[in-house]
Amino acid sequence: MATEETPLLIGDIGAPDEVVPTAATTTAAAAAAKRRRDEIKGYIFMAASALGFALNLACVKALSISKIPALEIVFARSVLQLGLGLLGCLYYRVNPAGPGGVGMRRWLLLRGASGAFGNACFFFAVTVMPLADATVVFFTNPVFSAILASWMLSEPYGRFDKVASTLCMLGIVLVVKPTAIFHATNMDQNVNAGAAAALVGAMFAALAYCLVRKIRGSVHSIVLVVYFGFVSFCCSLVAMFALQSPRLPQSHYEWTLIVMLGCFAFLGQVLLNRGLQLAPTGPGTLMRNLDVVFSFIFGISLFGEIPDWTAVIGSFVIVACTVAMGLHKWRTR
């Protein structure tokens, strides 16, 4: 691999130039190479997390078909995720409370709360909307991530990003097809509520992503999983009994789905947290959009949810805009 080196002329006149690297340039080149390797690993982790989350959502959809309430699904996921996270802390010999200092733990709690609330909104959307539609609305979160990153991380948010963000909102309209615009007479009100929940979830997910970026390098990724699971466990336990009527799974099939739900969520969360710590926020959205692709595949193949042409066009607009924003940040950084 070529590195940046400082040429120094030595020897007699007419002799070939000889390049002598200094300690400073060698160190800088090594640091740049390591940063590039870390970014590539980050993209791979985020792509793998996309598959894990898509499988997790397929389990959510299957459980909702079995009439398991959304908040109970969130609670089941949080229990398994918290348990696996604590085991991971034991394995890596990491303090599950995170590094010392009240300030850092406040950031961790805020990250856990924003991620937990965003996840609960998303799960509700998946239970009342087609899997692909809920996913594509939720994955407008790179738009909100770019806006928040400009404030929290001092990343640029220029005219190109603003145009792409506006087009993403147009894509949401095509996916959701609100009655006021499309004059649909058979529009399920649950779909409207689900779309609103997915959009709110996207905003909180964007906040969670930016918080992970803000504390990057100072906290082990497994600690982020523990905080996410802990906050989600506490909140969903209360909300489950206050807002819905929970019921125990009635078959081995439902129990298996719940276990798979927690495992896929844990795997996806670990890989996502690590990927976000290694990859830049903007280009990382390229890998995250694989969630949408997997959700379309699972929605069609597992649940027979065939999207109409407006949903396909809207999904394409949203994915294209978020990818364009990522590429733009990549080229102009």
CSV table of N, CA and C in Angstrom, one decimal, residues 111 149 152-153 206-219 272-281:
chain,number,residue,atom,x,y,z
A,111,ARG,N,-28.7,7.6,25.6
A,111,ARG,CA,-28.6,6.7,24.4
A,111,ARG,C,-29.5,5.5,24.5
A,149,ALA,N,-26.4,15.4,13.5
A,149,ALA,CA,-25.0,15.3,13.5
A,149,ALA,C,-24.3,16.7,13.2
A,152,MET,N,-24.7,18.2,16.8
A,152,MET,CA,-24.0,17.5,17.9
A,152,MET,C,-22.5,17.2,17.6
A,153,LEU,N,-22.2,16.9,16.3
A,153,LEU,CA,-20.9,16.4,15.9
A,153,LEU,C,-20.2,17.4,15.0
A,206,ALA,N,-32.2,8.3,15.2
A,206,ALA,CA,-31.2,9.2,14.8
A,206,ALA,C,-30.5,9.8,16.0
A,207,LEU,N,-31.2,10.1,17.0
A,207,LEU,CA,-30.6,10.7,18.2
A,207,LEU,C,-29.6,9.6,18.8
A,208,ALA,N,-30.1,8.4,18.9
A,208,ALA,CA,-29.3,7.3,19.4
A,208,ALA,C,-28.0,7.1,18.7
A,209,TYR,N,-28.1,7.1,17.3
A,209,TYR,CA,-26.9,6.9,16.5
A,209,TYR,C,-25.9,8.0,16.7
A,210,CYS,N,-26.4,9.3,16.8
A,210,CYS,CA,-25.5,10.4,17.1
A,210,CYS,C,-24.8,10.3,18.4
A,211,LEU,N,-25.6,9.8,19.4
A,211,LEU,CA,-25.0,9.7,20.8
A,211,LEU,C,-23.9,8.6,20.8
A,212,VAL,N,-24.1,7.5,20.0
A,212,VAL,CA,-23.1,6.5,19.9
A,212,VAL,C,-21.8,7.1,19.3
A,213,ARG,N,-22.0,7.9,18.3
A,213,ARG,CA,-20.9,8.6,17.6
A,213,ARG,C,-20.2,9.5,18.6
A,214,LYS,N,-21.0,10.2,19.4
A,214,LYS,CA,-20.4,11.2,20.3
A,214,LYS,C,-19.5,10.5,21.4
A,215,ILE,N,-19.9,9.3,21.8
A,215,ILE,CA,-19.1,8.7,22.8
A,215,ILE,C,-18.2,7.6,22.3
A,216,ARG,N,-18.0,7.6,21.0
A,216,ARG,CA,-17.2,6.6,20.3
A,216,ARG,C,-15.8,6.4,20.9
A,217,GLY,N,-15.4,5.2,21.0
A,217,GLY,CA,-14.0,4.9,21.5
A,217,GLY,C,-13.9,4.9,23.0
A,218,SER,N,-14.8,5.5,23.7
A,218,SER,CA,-14.7,5.6,25.2
A,218,SER,C,-15.5,4.6,25.9
A,219,VAL,N,-16.4,3.9,25.2
A,219,VAL,CA,-17.2,2.9,25.8
A,219,VAL,C,-17.2,1.6,25.0
A,272,LEU,N,-24.1,-3.2,15.1
A,272,LEU,CA,-24.4,-1.8,14.8
A,272,LEU,C,-23.6,-0.9,15.6
A,273,ASN,N,-23.6,-1.1,16.9
A,273,ASN,CA,-22.8,-0.2,17.8
A,273,ASN,C,-21.4,-0.2,17.4
A,274,ARG,N,-20.8,-1.3,17.1
A,274,ARG,CA,-19.4,-1.4,16.8
A,274,ARG,C,-19.2,-0.7,15.4
A,275,GLY,N,-20.1,-1.0,14.5
A,275,GLY,CA,-20.0,-0.4,13.2
A,275,GLY,C,-20.1,1.1,13.2
A,276,LEU,N,-21.0,1.7,14.1
A,276,LEU,CA,-21.1,3.1,14.2
A,276,LEU,C,-19.9,3.8,14.8
A,277,GLN,N,-19.2,3.0,15.7
A,277,GLN,CA,-18.0,3.5,16.3
A,277,GLN,C,-16.8,3.6,15.3
A,278,LEU,N,-16.8,2.7,14.3
A,278,LEU,CA,-15.7,2.6,13.4
A,278,LEU,C,-16.0,3.4,12.1
A,279,ALA,N,-17.2,3.4,11.6
A,279,ALA,CA,-17.5,4.0,10.3
A,279,ALA,C,-18.1,5.4,10.5
A,280,PRO,N,-17.8,6.4,9.5
A,280,PRO,CA,-18.4,7.7,9.6
A,280,PRO,C,-19.9,7.6,9.5
A,281,THR,N,-20.6,8.6,10.1
A,281,THR,CA,-22.1,8.6,10.2
A,281,THR,C,-22.7,8.5,8.8
